[in-house]
Structures are given as C-alpha cells and as structure tokens.
PDB file of C-alpha atoms in Angstrom:
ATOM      1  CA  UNK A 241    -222.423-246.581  33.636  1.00  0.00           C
ATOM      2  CA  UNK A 242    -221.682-249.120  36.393  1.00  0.00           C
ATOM      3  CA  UNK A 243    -218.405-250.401  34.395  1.00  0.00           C
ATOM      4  CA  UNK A 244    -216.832-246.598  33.545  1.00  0.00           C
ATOM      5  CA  UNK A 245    -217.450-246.329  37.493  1.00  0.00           C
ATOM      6  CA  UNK A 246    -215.736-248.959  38.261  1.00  0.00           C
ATOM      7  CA  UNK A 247    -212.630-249.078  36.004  1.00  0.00           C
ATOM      8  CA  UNK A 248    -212.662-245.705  37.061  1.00  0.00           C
ATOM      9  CA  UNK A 249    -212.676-245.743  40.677  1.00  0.00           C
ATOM     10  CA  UNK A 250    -212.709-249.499  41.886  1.00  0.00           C
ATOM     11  CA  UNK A 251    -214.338-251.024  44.543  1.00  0.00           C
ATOM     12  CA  UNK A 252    -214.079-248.182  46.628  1.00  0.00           C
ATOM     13  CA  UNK A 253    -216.966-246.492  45.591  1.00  0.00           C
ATOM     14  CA  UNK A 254    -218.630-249.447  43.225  1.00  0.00           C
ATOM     15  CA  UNK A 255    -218.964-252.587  44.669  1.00  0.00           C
ATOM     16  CA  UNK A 256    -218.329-255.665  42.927  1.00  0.00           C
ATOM     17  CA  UNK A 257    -222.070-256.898  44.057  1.00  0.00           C
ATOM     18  CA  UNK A 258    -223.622-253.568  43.157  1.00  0.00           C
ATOM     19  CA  UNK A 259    -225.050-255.546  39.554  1.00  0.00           C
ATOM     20  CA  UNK A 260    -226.566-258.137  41.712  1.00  0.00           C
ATOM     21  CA  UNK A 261    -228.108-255.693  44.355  1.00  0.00           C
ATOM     22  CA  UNK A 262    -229.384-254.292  40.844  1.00  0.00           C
ATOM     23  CA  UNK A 263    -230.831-257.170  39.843  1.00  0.00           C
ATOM     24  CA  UNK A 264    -232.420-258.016  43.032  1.00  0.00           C
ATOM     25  CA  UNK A 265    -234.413-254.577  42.823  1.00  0.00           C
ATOM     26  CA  UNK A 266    -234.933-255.453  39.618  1.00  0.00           C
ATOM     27  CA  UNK A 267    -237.028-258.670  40.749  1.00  0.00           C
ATOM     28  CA  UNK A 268    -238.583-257.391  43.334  1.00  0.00           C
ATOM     29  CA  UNK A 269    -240.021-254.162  41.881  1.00  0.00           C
ATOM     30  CA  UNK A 270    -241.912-256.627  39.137  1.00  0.00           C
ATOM     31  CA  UNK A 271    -242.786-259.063  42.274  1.00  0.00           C
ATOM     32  CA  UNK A 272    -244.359-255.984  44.217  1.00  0.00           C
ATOM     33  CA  UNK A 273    -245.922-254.538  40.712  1.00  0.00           C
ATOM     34  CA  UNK A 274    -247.126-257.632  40.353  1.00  0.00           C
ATOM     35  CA  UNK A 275    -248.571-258.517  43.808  1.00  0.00           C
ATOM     36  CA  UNK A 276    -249.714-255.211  43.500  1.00  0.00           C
ATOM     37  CA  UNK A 277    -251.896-255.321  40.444  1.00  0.00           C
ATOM     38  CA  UNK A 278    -253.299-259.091  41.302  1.00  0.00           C
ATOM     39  CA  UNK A 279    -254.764-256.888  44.717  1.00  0.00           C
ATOM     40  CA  UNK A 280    -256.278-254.105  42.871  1.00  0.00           C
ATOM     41  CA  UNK A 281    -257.676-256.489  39.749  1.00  0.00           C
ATOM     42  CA  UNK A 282    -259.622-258.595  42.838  1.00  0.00           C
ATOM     43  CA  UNK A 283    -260.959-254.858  44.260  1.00  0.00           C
ATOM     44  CA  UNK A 284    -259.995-252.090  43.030  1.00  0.00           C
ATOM     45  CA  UNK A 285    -260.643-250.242  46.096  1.00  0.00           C
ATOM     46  CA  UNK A 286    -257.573-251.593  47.672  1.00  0.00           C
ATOM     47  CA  UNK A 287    -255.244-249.985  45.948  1.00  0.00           C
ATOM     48  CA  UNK A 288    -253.913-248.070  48.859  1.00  0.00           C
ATOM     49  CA  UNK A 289    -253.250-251.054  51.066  1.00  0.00           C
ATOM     50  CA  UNK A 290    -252.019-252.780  48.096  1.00  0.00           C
ATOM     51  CA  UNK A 291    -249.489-250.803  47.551  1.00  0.00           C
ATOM     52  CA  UNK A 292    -248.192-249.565  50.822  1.00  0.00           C
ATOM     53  CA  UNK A 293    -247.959-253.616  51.273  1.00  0.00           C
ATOM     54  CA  UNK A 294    -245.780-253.932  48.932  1.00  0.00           C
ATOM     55  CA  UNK A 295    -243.746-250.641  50.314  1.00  0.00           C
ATOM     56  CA  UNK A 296    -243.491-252.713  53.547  1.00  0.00           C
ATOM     57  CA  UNK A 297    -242.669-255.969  51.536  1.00  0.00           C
ATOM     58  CA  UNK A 298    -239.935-254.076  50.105  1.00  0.00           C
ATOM     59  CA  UNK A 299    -238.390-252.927  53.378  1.00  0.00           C
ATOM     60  CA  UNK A 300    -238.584-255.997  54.572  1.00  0.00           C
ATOM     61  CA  UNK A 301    -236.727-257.447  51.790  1.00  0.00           C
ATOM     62  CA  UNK A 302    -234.373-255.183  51.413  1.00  0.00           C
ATOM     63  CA  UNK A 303    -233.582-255.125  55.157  1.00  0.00           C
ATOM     64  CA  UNK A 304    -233.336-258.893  55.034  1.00  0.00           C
ATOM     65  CA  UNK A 305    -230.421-258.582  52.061  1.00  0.00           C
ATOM     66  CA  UNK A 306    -228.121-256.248  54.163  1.00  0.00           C
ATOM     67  CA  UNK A 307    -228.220-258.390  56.902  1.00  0.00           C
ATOM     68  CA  UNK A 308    -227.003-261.749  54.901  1.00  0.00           C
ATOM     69  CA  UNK A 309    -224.932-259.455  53.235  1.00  0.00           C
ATOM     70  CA  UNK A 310    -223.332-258.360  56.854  1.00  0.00           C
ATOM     71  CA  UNK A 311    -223.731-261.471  58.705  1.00  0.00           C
ATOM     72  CA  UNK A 312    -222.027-263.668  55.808  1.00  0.00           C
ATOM     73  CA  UNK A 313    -218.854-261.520  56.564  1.00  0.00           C
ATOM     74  CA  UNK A 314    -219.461-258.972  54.307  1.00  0.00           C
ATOM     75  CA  UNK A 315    -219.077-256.795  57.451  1.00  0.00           C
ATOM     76  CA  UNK A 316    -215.581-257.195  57.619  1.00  0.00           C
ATOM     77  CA  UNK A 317    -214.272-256.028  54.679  1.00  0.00           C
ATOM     78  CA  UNK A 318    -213.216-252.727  55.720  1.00  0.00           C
ATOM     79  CA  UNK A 319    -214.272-249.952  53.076  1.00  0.00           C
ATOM     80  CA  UNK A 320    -216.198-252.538  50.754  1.00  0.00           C
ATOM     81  CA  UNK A 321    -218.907-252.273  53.632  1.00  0.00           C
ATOM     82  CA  UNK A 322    -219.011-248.712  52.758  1.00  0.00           C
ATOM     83  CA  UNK A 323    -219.445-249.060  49.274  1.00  0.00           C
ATOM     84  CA  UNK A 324    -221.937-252.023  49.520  1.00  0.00           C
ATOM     85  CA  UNK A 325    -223.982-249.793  51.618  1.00  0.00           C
ATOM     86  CA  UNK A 326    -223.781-246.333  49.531  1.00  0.00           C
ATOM     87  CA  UNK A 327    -224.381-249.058  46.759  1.00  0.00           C
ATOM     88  CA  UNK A 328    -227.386-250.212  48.161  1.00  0.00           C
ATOM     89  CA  UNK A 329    -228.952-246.847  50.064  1.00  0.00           C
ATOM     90  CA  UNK A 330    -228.317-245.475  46.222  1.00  0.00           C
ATOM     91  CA  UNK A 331    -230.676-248.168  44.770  1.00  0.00           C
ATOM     92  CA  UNK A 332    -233.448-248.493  46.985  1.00  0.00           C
ATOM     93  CA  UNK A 333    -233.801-244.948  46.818  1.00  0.00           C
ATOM     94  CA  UNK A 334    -233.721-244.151  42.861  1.00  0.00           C
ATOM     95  CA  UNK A 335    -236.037-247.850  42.581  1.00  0.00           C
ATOM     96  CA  UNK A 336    -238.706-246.362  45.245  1.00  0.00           C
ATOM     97  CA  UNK A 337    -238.334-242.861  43.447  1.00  0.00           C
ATOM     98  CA  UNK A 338    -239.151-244.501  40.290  1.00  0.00           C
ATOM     99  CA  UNK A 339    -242.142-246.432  41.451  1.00  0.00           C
ATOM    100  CA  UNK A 340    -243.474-242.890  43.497  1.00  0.00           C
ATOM    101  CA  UNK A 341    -243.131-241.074  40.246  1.00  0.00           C
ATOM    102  CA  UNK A 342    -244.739-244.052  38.016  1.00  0.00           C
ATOM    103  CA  UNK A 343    -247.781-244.122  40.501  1.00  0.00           C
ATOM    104  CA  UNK A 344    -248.500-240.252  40.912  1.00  0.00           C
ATOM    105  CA  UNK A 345    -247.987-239.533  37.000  1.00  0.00           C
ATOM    106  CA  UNK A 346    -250.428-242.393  36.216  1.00  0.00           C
ATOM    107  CA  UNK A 347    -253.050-241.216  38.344  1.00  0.00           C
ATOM    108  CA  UNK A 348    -256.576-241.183  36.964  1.00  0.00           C
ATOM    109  CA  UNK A 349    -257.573-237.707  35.392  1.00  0.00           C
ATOM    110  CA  UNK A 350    -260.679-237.268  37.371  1.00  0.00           C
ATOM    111  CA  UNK A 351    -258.497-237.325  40.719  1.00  0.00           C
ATOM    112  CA  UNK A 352    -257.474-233.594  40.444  1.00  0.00           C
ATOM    113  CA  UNK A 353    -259.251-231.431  43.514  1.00  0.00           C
ATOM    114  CA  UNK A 354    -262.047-230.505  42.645  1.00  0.00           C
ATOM    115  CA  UNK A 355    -263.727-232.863  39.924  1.00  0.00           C
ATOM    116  CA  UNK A 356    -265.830-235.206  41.222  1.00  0.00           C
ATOM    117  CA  UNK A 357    -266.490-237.970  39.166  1.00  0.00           C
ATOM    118  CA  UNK A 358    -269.840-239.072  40.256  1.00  0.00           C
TER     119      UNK A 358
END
C-alpha cells in the first residue's frame, strides 16, 4: 500500500521515513502491550493505570520522535515536513485506534451494565 502510494505520488504525500515511523509504532505498541500485561499479571486491579501509562508512555515517545525528527533538520525540508507529519499524525492515530478497539472488544463478558458478577 505504502509503495503504490509512493510511486504514485512521491514524497509529497509519502515520506521516505514513513516505513520506519511504521516500524517504530510497531515496537512500541508490543513494548506498551507488554509493559502493560507484566502490570496487570502482578495485580490485576491495575489495569486502568496500566494502561493509561502506557497511553502517556506513548505520547511521550512519540512526541520525543518528531522532535529529533525536526531538530536533526528534518524541519527544513520544505513540503517533506508536511508529509512526515501527515505521515506520522496518520499513524499514531490508526495504532491508538487499533489498541482502543482491541481493549473495548476484549472486555470481560460480565462487564455489561447491569450484571454483577459477585
């Protein structure tokens, strides 16, 4: 998908580091699953802080990435900015929209309103 973008459009719309940013969600989505599990298999009670760490950890990350990306000169490439940025804003979002849906469609049966299960 990424290469019929590209030979299609260029780096005007795909950036040439848009299959790295991929891989670095890539990486970090299994580092925060797995930072995330190792939290809730010591109590499971702390599941919530668990993983709204690991939405913070993921900001933080990601946040950190733009700026090397824009303080190594990537800032001053003209429209490649643009595209690294699009690239980027695209990723994050469809990577955190992936990791909402796995969470609320794997939700225990019992949590529906109105069943208690005690």
């Amino acid at each position: 998908m990424l290469y019929a973008l590209y030979s299609q459009f260029g780096p005007r719309i795909v950036h040439p580091f848009t299959a790295y940013t991929f891989g670095f969600f890539f990486l970090l989505t299994l580092l925060t699953y797995w930072i995330t599990a190792k939290l809730v298999r010591a109590n499971a009670e702390n599941f919530m802080v668990a993983y709204f760490g690991s939405m913070v950890a993921r900001l933080l990350l990601s946040l950190t990435l733009v700026l090397v990306y824009l303080f190594t000169g990537g800032g001053h490439e003209g429209s490649g900015r643009w595209a690294f940025l699009g690239s980027f804003f695209l990723l994050y979002f469809l990577f955190a929209g992936f990791e909402v849906w796995s969470v609320l469609s794997n939700l225990r049966p019992f949590s529906k309103p109105g069943e208690n299960p005690r």
